[in-house]
PDB file of C-alpha atoms in Angstrom:
ATOM      1  CA  MET A   1       0.000   0.000   0.000  1.00  0.00           C
ATOM      2  CA  ASN A   2       1.251   3.489  -0.839  1.00  0.00           C
ATOM      3  CA  ASP A   3       1.262   5.400   2.468  1.00  0.00           C
ATOM      4  CA  GLN A   4       1.797   8.687   0.639  1.00  0.00           C
ATOM      5  CA  ARG A   5      -1.810   8.598  -0.627  1.00  0.00           C
ATOM      6  CA  TYR A   6      -3.403   8.570   2.812  1.00  0.00           C
ATOM      7  CA  ALA A   7      -3.510  11.263   5.465  1.00  0.00           C
ATOM      8  CA  ARG A   8      -1.706  10.512   8.664  1.00  0.00           C
ATOM      9  CA  HIS A   9      -3.797  10.938  11.797  1.00  0.00           C
ATOM     10  CA  GLN A  10      -2.155  13.544  13.964  1.00  0.00           C
ATOM     11  CA  PRO A  11      -3.362  15.756  16.797  1.00  0.00           C
ATOM     12  CA  HIS A  12      -5.452  18.662  15.570  1.00  0.00           C
ATOM     13  CA  ALA A  13      -3.414  21.790  14.890  1.00  0.00           C
ATOM     14  CA  GLY A  14      -6.058  23.718  16.828  1.00  0.00           C
ATOM     15  CA  ASP A  15      -4.837  22.149  20.075  1.00  0.00           C
ATOM     16  CA  ARG A  16      -1.677  24.234  19.792  1.00  0.00           C
ATOM     17  CA  TYR A  17      -3.580  27.457  19.260  1.00  0.00           C
ATOM     18  CA  PHE A  18      -6.702  27.115  21.374  1.00  0.00           C
ATOM     19  CA  GLY A  19      -5.799  24.476  23.925  1.00  0.00           C
ATOM     20  CA  SER A  20      -8.073  21.575  24.679  1.00  0.00           C
ATOM     21  CA  GLY A  21     -11.598  21.826  26.004  1.00  0.00           C
ATOM     22  CA  LYS A  22     -12.676  24.398  23.378  1.00  0.00           C
ATOM     23  CA  VAL A  23     -15.270  24.650  20.636  1.00  0.00           C
ATOM     24  CA  VAL A  24     -14.054  26.733  17.696  1.00  0.00           C
ATOM     25  CA  PHE A  25     -16.185  28.213  14.904  1.00  0.00           C
ATOM     26  CA  TYR A  26     -14.184  28.597  11.701  1.00  0.00           C
ATOM     27  CA  ALA A  27     -15.419  30.537   8.681  1.00  0.00           C
ATOM     28  CA  LEU A  28     -14.339  29.971   5.112  1.00  0.00           C
ATOM     29  CA  HIS A  29     -11.719  32.651   4.561  1.00  0.00           C
ATOM     30  CA  SER A  30     -10.613  31.826   1.038  1.00  0.00           C
ATOM     31  CA  LYS A  31     -10.154  28.975  -1.428  1.00  0.00           C
ATOM     32  CA  PHE A  32      -7.323  28.174  -3.748  1.00  0.00           C
ATOM     33  CA  VAL A  33      -6.516  25.482  -6.235  1.00  0.00           C
ATOM     34  CA  ASP A  34      -3.595  23.169  -5.599  1.00  0.00           C
ATOM     35  CA  GLU A  35      -2.292  23.661  -9.118  1.00  0.00           C
ATOM     36  CA  LYS A  36       0.152  20.743  -9.089  1.00  0.00           C
ATOM     37  CA  SER A  37      -2.661  18.402  -8.125  1.00  0.00           C
ATOM     38  CA  VAL A  38      -4.958  19.871 -10.760  1.00  0.00           C
ATOM     39  CA  GLN A  39      -2.321  19.681 -13.475  1.00  0.00           C
ATOM     40  CA  ALA A  40      -1.411  16.101 -12.640  1.00  0.00           C
ATOM     41  CA  GLN A  41      -4.942  14.732 -12.258  1.00  0.00           C
ATOM     42  CA  THR A  42      -7.088  16.801 -14.603  1.00  0.00           C
ATOM     43  CA  SER A  43      -7.197  16.960 -18.366  1.00  0.00           C
ATOM     44  CA  PRO A  44      -6.412  20.355 -19.950  1.00  0.00           C
ATOM     45  CA  LYS A  45     -10.029  20.773 -21.038  1.00  0.00           C
ATOM     46  CA  ALA A  46     -11.314  20.141 -17.527  1.00  0.00           C
ATOM     47  CA  ARG A  47      -8.766  22.447 -15.835  1.00  0.00           C
ATOM     48  CA  GLU A  48     -10.673  25.434 -17.091  1.00  0.00           C
ATOM     49  CA  VAL A  49     -13.806  24.173 -15.366  1.00  0.00           C
ATOM     50  CA  VAL A  50     -11.932  23.823 -12.067  1.00  0.00           C
ATOM     51  CA  TYR A  51     -11.248  27.521 -11.875  1.00  0.00           C
ATOM     52  CA  TYR A  52     -14.938  28.286 -12.345  1.00  0.00           C
ATOM     53  CA  SER A  53     -16.100  25.732  -9.826  1.00  0.00           C
ATOM     54  CA  LEU A  54     -14.063  26.228  -6.662  1.00  0.00           C
ATOM     55  CA  ALA A  55     -17.045  25.130  -4.609  1.00  0.00           C
ATOM     56  CA  ILE A  56     -16.945  21.589  -6.037  1.00  0.00           C
ATOM     57  CA  GLY A  57     -14.574  20.340  -3.395  1.00  0.00           C
ATOM     58  CA  HIS A  58     -11.281  18.905  -2.284  1.00  0.00           C
ATOM     59  CA  HIS A  59     -11.248  16.012  -4.757  1.00  0.00           C
ATOM     60  CA  LEU A  60     -10.431  18.486  -7.529  1.00  0.00           C
ATOM     61  CA  GLY A  61      -7.506  20.004  -5.661  1.00  0.00           C
ATOM     62  CA  VAL A  62      -9.526  22.826  -4.104  1.00  0.00           C
ATOM     63  CA  ILE A  63      -8.234  23.788  -0.682  1.00  0.00           C
ATOM     64  CA  ASP A  64     -10.449  25.667   1.783  1.00  0.00           C
ATOM     65  CA  CYS A  65      -8.719  28.124   4.106  1.00  0.00           C
ATOM     66  CA  LEU A  66     -10.620  28.482   7.357  1.00  0.00           C
ATOM     67  CA  LYS A  67     -10.169  31.226   9.931  1.00  0.00           C
ATOM     68  CA  ALA A  68     -11.208  30.971  13.595  1.00  0.00           C
ATOM     69  CA  GLN A  69     -14.017  33.426  14.328  1.00  0.00           C
ATOM     70  CA  LEU A  70     -15.449  32.345  17.689  1.00  0.00           C
ATOM     71  CA  VAL A  71     -13.907  30.265  20.496  1.00  0.00           C
ATOM     72  CA  CYS A  72     -15.933  28.914  23.448  1.00  0.00           C
ATOM     73  CA  PRO A  73     -14.885  26.731  26.372  1.00  0.00           C
ATOM     74  CA  GLN A  74     -16.743  23.394  26.038  1.00  0.00           C
ATOM     75  CA  ALA A  75     -18.536  23.695  29.396  1.00  0.00           C
ATOM     76  CA  ASP A  76     -19.755  27.193  28.525  1.00  0.00           C
ATOM     77  CA  TYR A  77     -20.746  26.002  25.047  1.00  0.00           C
ATOM     78  CA  GLN A  78     -22.961  23.328  26.625  1.00  0.00           C
ATOM     79  CA  GLN A  79     -24.625  25.932  28.879  1.00  0.00           C
ATOM     80  CA  TRP A  80     -25.171  28.159  25.835  1.00  0.00           C
ATOM     81  CA  LEU A  81     -26.905  25.295  24.013  1.00  0.00           C
ATOM     82  CA  GLU A  82     -29.144  24.747  27.024  1.00  0.00           C
ATOM     83  CA  THR A  83     -30.664  28.196  26.456  1.00  0.00           C
ATOM     84  CA  LEU A  84     -32.158  26.885  23.198  1.00  0.00           C
ATOM     85  CA  PRO A  85     -35.469  25.002  23.383  1.00  0.00           C
ATOM     86  CA  LEU A  86     -35.102  21.332  24.295  1.00  0.00           C
ATOM     87  CA  ASN A  87     -35.536  19.025  21.267  1.00  0.00           C
ATOM     88  CA  SER A  88     -35.368  21.990  18.873  1.00  0.00           C
ATOM     89  CA  GLU A  89     -33.702  21.531  15.507  1.00  0.00           C
ATOM     90  CA  ALA A  90     -31.276  24.401  16.233  1.00  0.00           C
ATOM     91  CA  ARG A  91     -30.149  22.845  19.506  1.00  0.00           C
ATOM     92  CA  ARG A  92     -29.774  19.446  17.842  1.00  0.00           C
ATOM     93  CA  LYS A  93     -27.659  20.973  15.064  1.00  0.00           C
ATOM     94  CA  LEU A  94     -25.294  22.827  17.398  1.00  0.00           C
ATOM     95  CA  ALA A  95     -25.073  19.855  19.802  1.00  0.00           C
ATOM     96  CA  GLY A  96     -23.749  17.742  16.924  1.00  0.00           C
ATOM     97  CA  VAL A  97     -20.260  19.086  17.522  1.00  0.00           C
ATOM     98  CA  GLN A  98     -20.225  17.371  20.918  1.00  0.00           C
ATOM     99  CA  GLN A  99     -21.388  14.087  19.456  1.00  0.00           C
ATOM    100  CA  PHE A 100     -19.377  14.037  16.221  1.00  0.00           C
ATOM    101  CA  GLY A 101     -16.478  16.371  17.068  1.00  0.00           C
ATOM    102  CA  GLU A 102     -17.193  18.571  14.068  1.00  0.00           C
ATOM    103  CA  ILE A 103     -20.172  20.026  12.204  1.00  0.00           C
ATOM    104  CA  ASN A 104     -20.708  22.206   9.142  1.00  0.00           C
ATOM    105  CA  ILE A 105     -23.098  25.134   9.041  1.00  0.00           C
ATOM    106  CA  ASP A 106     -24.131  26.267   5.572  1.00  0.00           C
ATOM    107  CA  ASN A 107     -26.875  28.362   4.016  1.00  0.00           C
ATOM    108  CA  SER A 108     -29.457  25.654   4.722  1.00  0.00           C
ATOM    109  CA  HIS A 109     -29.006  26.292   8.473  1.00  0.00           C
ATOM    110  CA  THR A 110     -28.751  30.082   8.682  1.00  0.00           C
ATOM    111  CA  HIS A 111     -32.406  31.018   9.159  1.00  0.00           C
ATOM    112  CA  LEU A 112     -33.070  28.209  11.633  1.00  0.00           C
ATOM    113  CA  LEU A 113     -30.083  29.066  13.825  1.00  0.00           C
ATOM    114  CA  ALA A 114     -30.420  32.856  13.657  1.00  0.00           C
ATOM    115  CA  CYS A 115     -34.110  32.714  14.655  1.00  0.00           C
ATOM    116  CA  ALA A 116     -33.458  30.300  17.530  1.00  0.00           C
ATOM    117  CA  LEU A 117     -30.541  32.350  18.875  1.00  0.00           C
ATOM    118  CA  SER A 118     -32.504  35.598  18.618  1.00  0.00           C
ATOM    119  CA  LYS A 119     -35.520  34.146  20.448  1.00  0.00           C
ATOM    120  CA  ALA A 120     -33.330  32.719  23.224  1.00  0.00           C
ATOM    121  CA  MET A 121     -31.412  35.979  23.885  1.00  0.00           C
ATOM    122  CA  PRO A 122     -33.578  37.023  26.874  1.00  0.00           C
ATOM    123  CA  VAL A 123     -32.594  33.884  28.850  1.00  0.00           C
ATOM    124  CA  MET A 124     -28.889  34.105  27.974  1.00  0.00           C
ATOM    125  CA  ASN A 125     -26.190  35.642  30.123  1.00  0.00           C
ATOM    126  CA  GLU A 126     -24.074  38.477  28.734  1.00  0.00           C
ATOM    127  CA  GLN A 127     -21.335  36.197  27.398  1.00  0.00           C
ATOM    128  CA  GLN A 128     -23.866  33.927  25.655  1.00  0.00           C
ATOM    129  CA  GLN A 129     -25.578  36.949  24.131  1.00  0.00           C
ATOM    130  CA  GLY A 130     -22.204  38.084  22.764  1.00  0.00           C
ATOM    131  CA  TRP A 131     -21.552  34.676  21.233  1.00  0.00           C
ATOM    132  CA  SER A 132     -25.056  34.653  19.777  1.00  0.00           C
ATOM    133  CA  GLN A 133     -24.529  38.062  18.218  1.00  0.00           C
ATOM    134  CA  GLN A 134     -21.202  36.924  16.738  1.00  0.00           C
ATOM    135  CA  LEU A 135     -22.725  33.731  15.375  1.00  0.00           C
ATOM    136  CA  ILE A 136     -25.720  35.609  13.924  1.00  0.00           C
ATOM    137  CA  ALA A 137     -23.269  37.971  12.172  1.00  0.00           C
ATOM    138  CA  LEU A 138     -21.430  34.950  10.723  1.00  0.00           C
ATOM    139  CA  LEU A 139     -24.758  33.461   9.604  1.00  0.00           C
ATOM    140  CA  GLN A 140     -25.549  36.757   7.881  1.00  0.00           C
ATOM    141  CA  GLN A 141     -22.252  36.482   5.980  1.00  0.00           C
ATOM    142  CA  ILE A 142     -23.368  33.073   4.731  1.00  0.00           C
ATOM    143  CA  GLU A 143     -26.701  34.563   3.641  1.00  0.00           C
ATOM    144  CA  ASN A 144     -24.839  37.270   1.731  1.00  0.00           C
ATOM    145  CA  GLU A 145     -22.404  34.822   0.129  1.00  0.00           C
ATOM    146  CA  PRO A 146     -23.743  31.245  -0.048  1.00  0.00           C
ATOM    147  CA  ALA A 147     -20.310  29.766  -0.873  1.00  0.00           C
ATOM    148  CA  VAL A 148     -19.226  30.698   2.665  1.00  0.00           C
ATOM    149  CA  TYR A 149     -19.785  28.131   5.404  1.00  0.00           C
ATOM    150  CA  LEU A 150     -18.783  27.520   9.001  1.00  0.00           C
ATOM    151  CA  LEU A 151     -16.905  24.542  10.361  1.00  0.00           C
ATOM    152  CA  VAL A 152     -17.369  24.015  14.088  1.00  0.00           C
ATOM    153  CA  ARG A 153     -14.810  21.759  15.751  1.00  0.00           C
ATOM    154  CA  LYS A 154     -14.402  20.476  19.297  1.00  0.00           C
ATOM    155  CA  TYR A 155     -10.929  20.131  20.779  1.00  0.00           C
ATOM    156  CA  ASP A 156     -10.933  17.609  23.631  1.00  0.00           C
ATOM    157  CA  ALA A 157      -8.761  17.487  26.671  1.00  0.00           C
TER     158      ALA A 157
END
């Protein structure tokens, strides 16, 4: 087996920057094409399509650059989620990061999450309200530019 073709499992780079016990919201910052990969694996005719379809994904040599936008301690993140209605779709979506370690938030989630966060503001503490406002602003960016998305990742202890 050619080990060069498979990613090696290593500790998340985020552990160095954020420490463990954090939940980090990343936003798509930019995309670029790994030109060597594209040139080696794509016919000349198809290369032109790649540059017009950056949203297609990593299998075409497209690399997403994500930038941390919001960092929450895991315990505080859990308390924040508890301000959302029990069994609500918004709470279920945001709780997925604790179950799966990582979730994506795209334009199919923006309205649901923004409405739920806005409605829950009166029962939130000041810190939670600040996080909600930040997340709502990020959701608005997705609404304005549907190619943007959020990646939410949990860094364990």
